[in-house]
CSV table of N, CA, C and O in Angstrom, one decimal:
chain,number,residue,atom,x,y,z
B,1,UNK,N,4.3,-16.0,10.4
B,1,UNK,CA,3.7,-16.6,11.6
B,1,UNK,C,4.7,-17.7,12.0
B,1,UNK,O,5.0,-18.6,11.1
B,2,UNK,N,5.1,-17.8,13.2
B,2,UNK,CA,6.0,-18.9,13.7
B,2,UNK,C,5.2,-19.9,14.4
B,2,UNK,O,4.5,-19.6,15.4
B,3,UNK,N,5.2,-21.1,13.9
B,3,UNK,CA,4.6,-22.2,14.6
B,3,UNK,C,5.6,-23.0,15.4
B,3,UNK,O,6.6,-23.5,14.8
B,4,UNK,N,5.4,-23.2,16.6
B,4,UNK,CA,6.4,-24.0,17.4
B,4,UNK,C,5.8,-25.4,17.5
B,4,UNK,O,4.7,-25.7,17.1
B,5,UNK,N,6.6,-26.3,18.1
B,5,UNK,CA,6.3,-27.7,18.2
B,5,UNK,C,6.0,-28.4,16.9
B,5,UNK,O,5.1,-29.2,16.8
B,6,UNK,N,6.8,-28.1,15.9
B,6,UNK,CA,6.6,-28.8,14.6
B,6,UNK,C,6.8,-30.3,14.8
B,6,UNK,O,6.3,-31.1,14.0
B,7,UNK,N,7.6,-30.7,15.8
B,7,UNK,CA,7.8,-32.1,16.0
B,7,UNK,C,6.4,-32.9,16.3
B,7,UNK,O,6.3,-34.1,16.1
B,8,UNK,N,5.4,-32.1,16.8
B,8,UNK,CA,4.2,-32.7,17.1
B,8,UNK,C,3.2,-33.0,15.9
B,8,UNK,O,2.2,-33.6,16.1
B,9,UNK,N,3.6,-32.4,14.8
B,9,UNK,CA,2.8,-32.6,13.6
B,9,UNK,C,2.9,-34.0,13.1
B,9,UNK,O,2.0,-34.5,12.3
B,10,UNK,N,3.9,-34.8,13.5
B,10,UNK,CA,4.1,-36.1,13.1
B,10,UNK,C,4.1,-36.3,11.6
B,10,UNK,O,5.0,-35.7,10.9
B,11,UNK,N,3.2,-36.9,11.0
B,11,UNK,CA,3.2,-37.2,9.6
B,11,UNK,C,2.5,-36.1,8.8
B,11,UNK,O,2.6,-36.0,7.6
B,12,UNK,N,1.7,-35.2,9.5
B,12,UNK,CA,1.0,-34.2,8.8
B,12,UNK,C,1.9,-33.0,8.4
B,12,UNK,O,2.9,-32.8,9.0
B,13,UNK,N,1.6,-32.4,7.3
B,13,UNK,CA,2.3,-31.2,6.9
B,13,UNK,C,1.7,-30.0,7.5
B,13,UNK,O,0.5,-30.0,8.0
B,14,UNK,N,2.4,-28.8,7.4
B,14,UNK,CA,1.8,-27.6,7.9
B,14,UNK,C,0.6,-27.2,7.1
B,14,UNK,O,-0.4,-26.8,7.7
B,15,UNK,N,0.6,-27.5,5.8
B,15,UNK,CA,-0.6,-27.1,5.0
B,15,UNK,C,-1.8,-27.9,5.4
B,15,UNK,O,-2.9,-27.4,5.5
B,16,UNK,N,-1.6,-29.2,5.7
B,16,UNK,CA,-2.7,-30.0,6.2
B,16,UNK,C,-3.2,-29.5,7.6
B,16,UNK,O,-4.4,-29.5,7.8
B,17,UNK,N,-2.3,-29.1,8.4
B,17,UNK,CA,-2.7,-28.5,9.7
B,17,UNK,C,-3.5,-27.2,9.5
B,17,UNK,O,-4.5,-27.0,10.1
B,18,UNK,N,-3.0,-26.3,8.6
B,18,UNK,CA,-3.7,-25.1,8.4
B,18,UNK,C,-5.1,-25.3,7.8
B,18,UNK,O,-6.0,-24.6,8.1
B,19,UNK,N,-5.2,-26.3,6.9
B,19,UNK,CA,-6.6,-26.6,6.4
B,19,UNK,C,-7.5,-27.1,7.4
B,19,UNK,O,-8.8,-26.9,7.3
B,20,UNK,N,-7.0,-27.6,8.6
B,20,UNK,CA,-7.9,-28.0,9.6
B,20,UNK,C,-8.3,-26.9,10.6
B,20,UNK,O,-9.2,-27.1,11.4
B,21,UNK,N,-7.8,-25.7,10.4
B,21,UNK,CA,-8.2,-24.6,11.2
B,21,UNK,C,-9.6,-24.1,10.9
B,21,UNK,O,-10.0,-24.3,9.7
B,22,UNK,N,-10.3,-23.5,11.8
B,22,UNK,CA,-11.6,-23.0,11.5
B,22,UNK,C,-11.8,-21.6,12.1
B,22,UNK,O,-11.0,-21.2,13.0
B,23,UNK,N,-12.8,-20.9,11.7
B,23,UNK,CA,-13.1,-19.7,12.3
B,23,UNK,C,-12.1,-18.6,12.2
B,23,UNK,O,-11.4,-18.4,11.2
B,24,UNK,N,-11.9,-17.9,13.4
B,24,UNK,CA,-11.0,-16.7,13.4
B,24,UNK,C,-9.6,-17.2,13.3
B,24,UNK,O,-8.8,-16.4,12.7
B,25,UNK,N,-9.2,-18.4,13.7
B,25,UNK,CA,-7.8,-18.8,13.6
B,25,UNK,C,-7.5,-19.0,12.1
B,25,UNK,O,-6.4,-18.6,11.7
B,26,UNK,N,-8.4,-19.5,11.3
B,26,UNK,CA,-8.2,-19.7,9.9
B,26,UNK,C,-8.0,-18.3,9.2
B,26,UNK,O,-7.1,-18.1,8.4
B,27,UNK,N,-8.9,-17.4,9.5
B,27,UNK,CA,-8.9,-16.0,8.9
B,27,UNK,C,-7.6,-15.3,9.3
B,27,UNK,O,-6.9,-14.7,8.4
B,28,UNK,N,-7.1,-15.4,10.5
B,28,UNK,CA,-5.9,-14.8,11.0
B,28,UNK,C,-4.7,-15.4,10.2
B,28,UNK,O,-3.8,-14.7,9.8
B,29,UNK,N,-4.6,-16.7,10.1
B,29,UNK,CA,-3.5,-17.4,9.5
B,29,UNK,C,-3.5,-17.1,8.0
B,29,UNK,O,-2.4,-16.9,7.5
B,30,UNK,N,-4.6,-16.9,7.4
B,30,UNK,CA,-4.6,-16.6,5.9
B,30,UNK,C,-4.3,-15.2,5.6
B,30,UNK,O,-3.8,-14.8,4.6
B,31,UNK,N,-4.5,-14.3,6.6
B,31,UNK,CA,-4.3,-12.8,6.3
B,31,UNK,C,-2.9,-12.4,6.7
B,31,UNK,O,-2.5,-11.2,6.4
B,32,UNK,N,-2.0,-13.2,7.3
B,32,UNK,CA,-0.7,-12.8,7.7
B,32,UNK,C,0.2,-12.6,6.5
B,32,UNK,O,0.2,-13.5,5.6
B,33,UNK,N,1.1,-11.6,6.5
B,33,UNK,CA,2.1,-11.4,5.5
B,33,UNK,C,3.4,-12.1,6.0
B,33,UNK,O,3.6,-12.2,7.2
B,34,UNK,N,4.2,-12.5,5.1
B,34,UNK,CA,5.5,-13.0,5.5
B,34,UNK,C,5.6,-14.5,5.6
B,34,UNK,O,6.7,-15.1,5.8
B,35,UNK,N,4.5,-15.2,5.4
B,35,UNK,CA,4.5,-16.6,5.4
B,35,UNK,C,4.5,-17.3,6.7
B,35,UNK,O,4.3,-16.6,7.8
B,36,UNK,N,4.7,-18.6,6.7
B,36,UNK,CA,4.7,-19.4,7.9
B,36,UNK,C,6.1,-20.0,8.1
B,36,UNK,O,6.7,-20.3,7.1
B,37,UNK,N,6.4,-20.3,9.3
B,37,UNK,CA,7.7,-20.9,9.6
B,37,UNK,C,7.5,-21.9,10.7
B,37,UNK,O,6.8,-21.6,11.7
B,38,UNK,N,8.0,-23.1,10.6
B,38,UNK,CA,7.9,-24.2,11.6
B,38,UNK,C,9.2,-24.3,12.4
B,38,UNK,O,10.3,-24.4,11.9
B,39,UNK,N,9.0,-24.3,13.7
B,39,UNK,CA,10.2,-24.5,14.6
B,39,UNK,C,10.0,-25.9,15.3
B,39,UNK,O,8.9,-26.1,15.9
B,40,UNK,N,11.0,-26.7,15.2
B,40,UNK,CA,11.0,-28.0,15.9
B,40,UNK,C,11.6,-27.8,17.2
B,40,UNK,O,12.8,-27.4,17.3
B,41,UNK,N,10.9,-28.1,18.3
B,41,UNK,CA,11.5,-27.9,19.6
B,41,UNK,C,12.5,-29.0,20.1
B,41,UNK,O,13.1,-28.9,21.1
B,42,UNK,N,12.6,-30.0,19.3
B,42,UNK,CA,13.4,-31.1,19.7
B,42,UNK,C,14.8,-31.1,18.9
B,42,UNK,O,15.8,-31.5,19.5
B,43,UNK,N,14.8,-30.7,17.7
B,43,UNK,CA,16.0,-30.7,16.9
B,43,UNK,C,17.1,-29.8,17.4
B,43,UNK,O,16.8,-28.8,18.0
B,44,UNK,N,18.3,-30.2,17.2
B,44,UNK,CA,19.5,-29.3,17.6
B,44,UNK,C,20.4,-29.3,16.4
B,44,UNK,O,20.3,-30.1,15.4
B,45,UNK,N,21.4,-28.5,16.4
B,45,UNK,CA,22.4,-28.5,15.4
B,45,UNK,C,22.2,-27.3,14.4
B,45,UNK,O,21.5,-26.4,14.6
B,46,UNK,N,23.0,-27.5,13.3
B,46,UNK,CA,23.0,-26.4,12.3
B,46,UNK,C,21.7,-26.1,11.7
B,46,UNK,O,21.4,-24.9,11.4
B,47,UNK,N,20.9,-27.0,11.3
B,47,UNK,CA,19.6,-26.8,10.7
B,47,UNK,C,18.7,-26.0,11.6
B,47,UNK,O,18.1,-25.0,11.2
B,48,UNK,N,18.7,-26.3,12.9
B,48,UNK,CA,17.8,-25.6,13.8
B,48,UNK,C,18.3,-24.2,14.0
B,48,UNK,O,17.5,-23.2,14.1
B,49,UNK,N,19.6,-24.0,14.1
B,49,UNK,CA,20.2,-22.7,14.3
B,49,UNK,C,19.9,-21.8,13.0
B,49,UNK,O,19.6,-20.6,13.2
B,50,UNK,N,20.0,-22.4,11.9
B,50,UNK,CA,19.8,-21.6,10.6
B,50,UNK,C,18.3,-21.2,10.6
B,50,UNK,O,18.0,-20.1,10.1
B,51,UNK,N,17.4,-22.1,11.0
B,51,UNK,CA,16.0,-21.8,11.0
B,51,UNK,C,15.7,-20.6,12.0
B,51,UNK,O,14.9,-19.7,11.7
B,52,UNK,N,16.3,-20.7,13.2
B,52,UNK,CA,16.1,-19.6,14.1
B,52,UNK,C,16.6,-18.3,13.6
B,52,UNK,O,16.0,-17.2,13.7
B,53,UNK,N,17.8,-18.3,12.9
B,53,UNK,CA,18.3,-17.1,12.3
B,53,UNK,C,17.4,-16.6,11.2
B,53,UNK,O,17.2,-15.4,11.1
B,54,UNK,N,16.8,-17.5,10.4
B,54,UNK,CA,15.8,-17.1,9.4
B,54,UNK,C,14.6,-16.4,10.0
B,54,UNK,O,14.2,-15.4,9.5
B,55,UNK,N,14.1,-16.9,11.1
B,55,UNK,CA,13.0,-16.3,11.8
B,55,UNK,C,13.3,-14.9,12.3
B,55,UNK,O,12.6,-14.0,12.1
B,56,UNK,N,14.5,-14.8,12.9
B,56,UNK,CA,14.9,-13.5,13.4
B,56,UNK,C,15.1,-12.5,12.3
B,56,UNK,O,14.7,-11.3,12.4
B,57,UNK,N,15.6,-12.9,11.2
B,57,UNK,CA,15.8,-12.0,10.0
B,57,UNK,C,14.4,-11.6,9.5
B,57,UNK,O,14.3,-10.4,9.2
B,58,UNK,N,13.5,-12.5,9.4
B,58,UNK,CA,12.1,-12.1,9.0
B,58,UNK,C,11.5,-11.1,10.0
B,58,UNK,O,10.9,-10.1,9.6
B,59,UNK,N,11.7,-11.3,11.3
B,59,UNK,CA,11.2,-10.4,12.3
B,59,UNK,C,11.8,-9.0,12.1
B,59,UNK,O,11.1,-8.0,12.2
B,60,UNK,N,13.1,-8.9,11.9
B,60,UNK,CA,13.8,-7.6,11.7
B,60,UNK,C,13.2,-6.9,10.5
B,60,UNK,O,13.0,-5.7,10.5
B,61,UNK,N,13.1,-7.7,9.4
B,61,UNK,CA,12.6,-7.1,8.1
B,61,UNK,C,11.2,-6.5,8.3
B,61,UNK,O,10.9,-5.4,7.8
B,62,UNK,N,10.3,-7.3,8.9
B,62,UNK,CA,8.9,-6.8,9.0
B,62,UNK,C,8.8,-5.7,10.1
B,62,UNK,O,7.9,-4.9,10.1
B,63,UNK,N,9.7,-5.7,11.1
B,63,UNK,CA,9.6,-4.7,12.1
B,63,UNK,C,9.9,-3.3,11.5
B,63,UNK,O,9.6,-2.3,12.1
B,64,UNK,N,10.6,-3.2,10.4
B,64,UNK,CA,11.0,-2.0,9.8
B,64,UNK,C,9.8,-1.4,9.0
B,64,UNK,O,9.9,-0.2,8.6
B,65,UNK,N,8.8,-2.1,8.8
B,65,UNK,CA,7.6,-1.6,8.1
B,65,UNK,C,6.9,-0.5,8.9
B,65,UNK,O,6.4,0.4,8.3
B,66,UNK,N,7.0,-0.5,10.2
B,66,UNK,CA,6.4,0.5,11.0
B,66,UNK,C,4.9,0.5,11.1
B,66,UNK,O,4.3,-0.4,10.5
B,67,UNK,N,4.4,1.4,11.9
B,67,UNK,CA,2.9,1.4,12.0
B,67,UNK,C,2.3,2.3,10.9
B,67,UNK,O,3.0,3.2,10.4
B,68,UNK,N,1.1,2.1,10.6
B,68,UNK,CA,0.4,2.9,9.6
B,68,UNK,C,0.4,4.3,10.1
B,68,UNK,O,0.2,4.6,11.3
B,69,UNK,N,0.5,5.3,9.2
B,69,UNK,CA,0.4,6.7,9.5
B,69,UNK,C,-1.0,7.1,9.7
B,69,UNK,O,-1.9,6.7,8.9
B,70,UNK,N,-1.3,8.0,10.7
B,70,UNK,CA,-2.7,8.5,10.8
B,70,UNK,C,-3.1,9.3,9.6
B,70,UNK,O,-2.2,9.9,8.9
B,71,UNK,N,-4.4,9.4,9.4
B,71,UNK,CA,-4.9,10.2,8.2
B,71,UNK,C,-6.1,10.9,8.6
B,71,UNK,O,-6.7,10.6,9.7
B,72,UNK,N,-6.5,11.8,7.8
B,72,UNK,CA,-7.8,12.5,8.0
B,72,UNK,C,-7.8,13.4,9.2
B,72,UNK,O,-6.8,14.1,9.5
B,73,UNK,N,-8.9,13.4,10.0
B,73,UNK,CA,-9.1,14.2,11.1
B,73,UNK,C,-8.0,13.9,12.2
B,73,UNK,O,-7.5,14.8,12.9
B,74,UNK,N,-7.7,12.6,12.4
B,74,UNK,CA,-6.7,12.3,13.4
B,74,UNK,C,-5.3,12.9,13.0
B,74,UNK,O,-4.7,13.4,13.9
B,75,UNK,N,-4.9,12.8,11.8
B,75,UNK,CA,-3.6,13.4,11.4
B,75,UNK,C,-3.6,14.9,11.6
B,75,UNK,O,-2.6,15.5,12.1
B,76,UNK,N,-4.7,15.5,11.2
B,76,UNK,CA,-4.8,17.0,11.4
B,76,UNK,C,-4.8,17.4,12.9
B,76,UNK,O,-4.1,18.3,13.2
B,77,UNK,N,-5.4,16.6,13.7
B,77,UNK,CA,-5.4,16.9,15.2
B,77,UNK,C,-4.0,16.8,15.7
B,77,UNK,O,-3.5,17.6,16.5
B,78,UNK,N,-3.2,15.8,15.2
B,78,UNK,CA,-1.9,15.6,15.7
B,78,UNK,C,-1.0,16.7,15.2
B,78,UNK,O,-0.2,17.3,16.0
B,79,UNK,N,-1.2,17.2,14.0
B,79,UNK,CA,-0.4,18.3,13.5
B,79,UNK,C,-0.7,19.6,14.3
B,79,UNK,O,0.2,20.4,14.6
B,80,UNK,N,-2.0,19.8,14.6
B,80,UNK,CA,-2.4,21.0,15.3
B,80,UNK,C,-1.9,21.0,16.7
B,80,UNK,O,-1.4,22.1,17.2
B,81,UNK,N,-1.9,19.9,17.4
B,81,UNK,CA,-1.3,19.8,18.7
B,81,UNK,C,0.1,20.1,18.7
B,81,UNK,O,0.7,20.8,19.6
B,82,UNK,N,0.9,19.5,17.7
B,82,UNK,CA,2.3,19.8,17.6
B,82,UNK,C,2.6,21.3,17.4
B,82,UNK,O,3.5,21.8,18.0
B,83,UNK,N,1.7,21.9,16.6
B,83,UNK,CA,1.9,23.3,16.3
B,83,UNK,C,1.7,24.1,17.6
B,83,UNK,O,2.4,25.1,17.9
B,84,UNK,N,0.7,23.8,18.3
B,84,UNK,CA,0.4,24.5,19.6
B,84,UNK,C,1.5,24.3,20.6
B,84,UNK,O,1.9,25.3,21.3
B,85,UNK,N,2.1,23.1,20.7
B,85,UNK,CA,3.2,22.9,21.6
B,85,UNK,C,4.4,23.7,21.1
B,85,UNK,O,5.1,24.3,22.0
B,86,UNK,N,4.7,23.8,19.8
B,86,UNK,CA,5.8,24.6,19.4
B,86,UNK,C,5.6,26.1,19.7
B,86,UNK,O,6.6,26.8,20.1
B,87,UNK,N,4.4,26.5,19.4
B,87,UNK,CA,4.1,28.0,19.7
B,87,UNK,C,4.2,28.3,21.2
B,87,UNK,O,4.8,29.3,21.6
B,88,UNK,N,3.7,27.4,22.0
B,88,UNK,CA,3.8,27.6,23.5
B,88,UNK,C,5.3,27.6,23.9
B,88,UNK,O,5.7,28.4,24.8
B,89,UNK,N,6.1,26.7,23.4
B,89,UNK,CA,7.5,26.7,23.7
B,89,UNK,C,8.2,27.9,23.2
B,89,UNK,O,9.1,28.5,23.9
B,90,UNK,N,7.9,28.4,22.0
B,90,UNK,CA,8.5,29.7,21.5
B,90,UNK,C,8.1,30.8,22.4
B,90,UNK,O,9.0,31.6,22.8
B,91,UNK,N,6.9,30.9,22.8
B,91,UNK,CA,6.4,32.0,23.7
B,91,UNK,C,7.1,31.9,25.1
B,91,UNK,O,7.5,33.0,25.6
B,92,UNK,N,7.3,30.7,25.6
B,92,UNK,CA,8.0,30.6,26.9
B,92,UNK,C,9.4,31.0,26.8
B,92,UNK,O,10.0,31.7,27.7
B,93,UNK,N,10.1,30.6,25.7
B,93,UNK,CA,11.5,31.0,25.5
B,93,UNK,C,11.7,32.5,25.3
B,93,UNK,O,12.7,33.1,25.7
B,94,UNK,N,10.6,33.1,24.7
B,94,UNK,CA,10.7,34.6,24.5
B,94,UNK,C,10.2,35.4,25.7
B,94,UNK,O,10.3,36.6,25.7
B,95,UNK,N,9.8,34.7,26.7
B,95,UNK,CA,9.3,35.4,27.9
B,95,UNK,C,7.9,36.0,27.7
B,95,UNK,O,7.5,36.8,28.5
B,96,UNK,N,7.2,35.5,26.7
B,96,UNK,CA,5.8,36.0,26.5
B,96,UNK,C,4.8,35.2,27.2
B,96,UNK,O,5.0,34.0,27.5
B,97,UNK,N,3.7,35.8,27.5
B,97,UNK,CA,2.6,35.0,28.2
B,97,UNK,C,1.8,34.3,27.1
B,97,UNK,O,2.0,34.5,25.9
B,98,UNK,N,0.9,33.4,27.5
B,98,UNK,CA,0.1,32.7,26.6
B,98,UNK,C,-0.9,33.7,25.8
B,98,UNK,O,-1.2,34.8,26.4
B,99,UNK,N,-1.3,33.4,24.6
B,99,UNK,CA,-2.2,34.3,23.9
B,99,UNK,C,-3.5,34.5,24.7
B,99,UNK,O,-4.0,33.7,25.3
B,100,UNK,N,-4.0,35.8,24.6
B,100,UNK,CA,-5.2,36.1,25.3
B,100,UNK,C,-4.9,36.6,26.8
B,100,UNK,O,-5.9,37.0,27.4
B,101,UNK,N,-3.7,36.5,27.2
B,101,UNK,CA,-3.4,36.9,28.6
B,101,UNK,C,-2.9,38.3,28.5
B,101,UNK,O,-2.0,38.7,27.8
B,102,UNK,N,-3.6,39.2,29.3
B,102,UNK,CA,-3.2,40.6,29.3
B,102,UNK,C,-2.2,40.9,30.4
B,102,UNK,O,-2.5,40.6,31.5
B,103,UNK,N,-1.1,41.4,30.1
B,103,UNK,CA,-0.1,41.7,31.1
B,103,UNK,C,0.0,43.3,31.2
B,103,UNK,O,0.3,43.9,30.2
B,104,UNK,N,-0.2,43.8,32.4
B,104,UNK,CA,-0.1,45.2,32.6
B,104,UNK,C,1.1,45.5,33.4
B,104,UNK,O,1.3,44.9,34.5
B,105,UNK,N,1.9,46.4,33.0
B,105,UNK,CA,3.1,46.8,33.8
B,105,UNK,C,3.1,48.2,34.3
B,105,UNK,O,2.4,49.0,33.8
């Protein structure tokens, strides 16, 4: 989680700020993977650039995790739909009609 405006924390630490959160904000902050990062909107120079690069690296690393794969009935439905599309494409390429269609010549 990237926290901006770290310069506004003044004397408080991020941990003290997080302890002051309540309700859904606290649950969300506690459940995040990858830790927390503070960005100071006022600082410039090498330290600020290194911090931004660190945040970008973390984003790239976590973006590779991907979405969870479907399971159960949902996964089966996805596989069946894909199989139907492949079969329809094969029939179209072979010049065949859809199943159940009677062609009289």
